[in-house]
């Protein structure tokens, strides 16, 4: 009986699953078309085994579980197709099938143990069922395959036991094969593998670079950092994403790849602060919008403060506010922690910015202070609405050379950023100038010709203002000669270095931490040992670390200063955002806690008395935490304090302003 | 005083908002003028997408798209914003062109700011326009409370947050004060879709006085600080926050219009604003 039933079951499951898969593909095709090549499919296996595996393997136990379960299933399914489906009942293949089922069973046991008391980040519902289905399939397949190696009597194929086994296998096939096409939890395998092949940011994968970008296994960034936002065509009939069908089809495919593992939820600073954002729920809402229906069947953690089941979506219906509330979009700090953690390499931030673009550019519903900042950027080229001519007021006594006076060109163009208007950041800039002078760096500034880089406008969705600022800055920069740009602002650093390229501005940009580390390496800076030993920790800015991969230089600088260094638990690529990125400080969505307060708690846990920062936003956010708290110092300030200035240089052109003041005028 | 809920009229009362080019106080760049933007906001919340904008001046002014960018958040069927442009050189006189255009159209309610942010900025245009058209005028408008086919009920802003309720007969011109509700954000998409119709007008006669005038940037006059020597924070705060209220004078109520006019004329003569009584018959304010 089994020998007739099994082929029917297997082929029926494959056929029904294929129908479901075809329907799923139709759903993705509702998205916007972009050129695609089927040849990209060949990249998929390597990307799965290499890039994806390394991200999953940050959680060792889960990686082993997945290797056993998924590997076991794929092997067991392929062998079952040959052995039971086509009836090639070879004992060797039968033995392999048993081994594969056994492997899958072991994996399934681990899955079930994890699901006994699932962590809060995991979704329940169908995902709880999946763990049982895995067991059913592996046990069923194992037992029905035993006769192949002659272990059990062939008379097994009769009676009640056979019926039970058939049901087990049928359950397994229903979940694994039919569910894969029809939108069950196993959908992730089908959508996920295609997503890997057709990912919108192929630069994230090792196969685009020839060799892995890092030698350290697993716990590092994979591939290159493809973090620049995609430029928006301002002549398009509709700007940004209003409806699910306005996403590119690859994005819809990516949403469908989500396994609801909740790693994004666990690292999201807005979620932790009780703001109404949960990256996992957002991606699931996008799936709801793509398929059509209500979010009532979502079985994971909700957006804090927003009840599940009240929102509906459809492919041709607006997303905001029927499906997702606007405040959910505005709570994001664009810190990319979710993207960094996502084992399926889903691009949450791209989706959020796409939706923000529509809200800002078409609806004009940017949160009040964000809108004011944009208006100021349009009118005065800086978000504070200040006179751009006052950009250098803090340096009135420093006699900083202007690039306008140096037609022959300079080595370093110092990009001040909007921190030049902020009194706290002016201390950092003064320190940086002192360091540059001590290192004998040939530098100059643009002065009042410098405009905001456009970072905040772009993250708030105002691509029009961003592009206008970018074009003007690029035009300004093209008039002067310099080797590289150095800036103390990671946001400017990111935008100038990574995002201006799409508009024709290609520059060598260094963050000041990198540049200072280079000066130390070249032996051009000399520091005295700290008088009192204090413990220092370092807060990685998102736009320096996760966005641009600079984790080493700031730590190198601290090492050169000889301070006692304590690492926070969440540091490096897992650093927690300060809460100031992506215009979140402007939209200021209320939550239960403040993100910088949580970050300061991380600092306190290290016992450090000082937290070194490298970003004006982080400085402002962390200094906003009430005292008593560890003090906040920019790397430049710490270096400038410890600097031993070359005494013989007083008469040279690189003399510091301090020494110059001693010369009677 | 709370703002009244959104009052809307259908297409029954054709509404037009006059817009001018604003100047940013810091950078001097062209943009929405503070009061005009509030007038447009008031018009959009009153008439929705049927509001038409009217501007006399340069077609390439950067402020115009910004006004058109306010056409969002309206009812579902609302089309793009519309602006009628009366091309005019900067030294032209906008008054005849605007008056002619408004006469041609069936506009019955015209909203505008009180004073332009560049050019002459005399603040006279609303008055002269209303006079030319023979319409009623009310200035310092903070909100429109109600609008039927014949009358509009408005709140007029007075110093220190006081409001006066006025009922004005249509057609009328309302000059909107800076305390009116803040304008909505100007969005790039609607601005791009907005339609500018250039309306040919008879070439406006150049203002003869204009060329002869001597121009200099306006400068705020320094204010004498009143130092209040009080140890009481409340007194110091009150002194700092107080506007100099008009002193003297008297409030006249319950007078017949003719009698009121006589009293006003008498006052103006006593202040030597008007010529003495001998040739008073022709005095016309």
Short mmCIF file of C-alpha atoms in Angstrom, two decimals, chain A residues 221 225 490 493 498 509-515 517-518 538-556 572-573 614 635:
data_model
loop_
_atom_site.label_atom_id
_atom_site.label_comp_id
_atom_site.label_asym_id
_atom_site.label_seq_id
_atom_site.Cartn_x
_atom_site.Cartn_y
_atom_site.Cartn_z
CA UNK A 221 30.67 41.92 8.29
CA UNK A 225 29.09 47.62 2.92
CA UNK A 490 30.18 60.32 10.32
CA UNK A 493 31.49 61.12 5.95
CA UNK A 498 29.20 56.82 -0.42
CA UNK A 509 36.88 60.81 2.47
CA UNK A 510 38.38 60.02 5.86
CA UNK A 511 36.67 60.16 9.18
CA UNK A 512 38.77 62.04 11.70
CA UNK A 513 39.32 58.87 13.74
CA UNK A 514 40.86 57.16 10.72
CA UNK A 515 42.91 60.21 9.90
CA UNK A 517 45.09 56.91 13.52
CA UNK A 518 47.04 57.42 10.30
CA UNK A 538 34.00 53.66 23.02
CA UNK A 539 30.59 54.11 21.43
CA UNK A 540 30.56 53.14 17.74
CA UNK A 541 28.53 55.61 15.66
CA UNK A 542 26.22 53.72 13.29
CA UNK A 543 27.24 55.76 10.27
CA UNK A 544 30.92 55.13 10.94
CA UNK A 545 30.74 51.50 12.00
CA UNK A 546 27.85 49.61 10.48
CA UNK A 547 27.55 51.93 7.50
CA UNK A 548 31.23 52.23 6.69
CA UNK A 549 33.01 49.47 8.56
CA UNK A 550 35.39 51.63 10.54
CA UNK A 551 35.65 49.84 13.85
CA UNK A 552 39.42 49.59 14.22
CA UNK A 553 40.75 53.15 13.87
CA UNK A 554 38.96 54.69 16.91
CA UNK A 555 40.20 51.82 19.07
CA UNK A 556 43.69 52.27 17.64
CA UNK A 572 31.40 47.07 16.93
CA UNK A 573 28.85 45.97 14.36
CA UNK A 614 33.24 60.14 17.32
CA UNK A 635 38.22 61.21 20.29
#
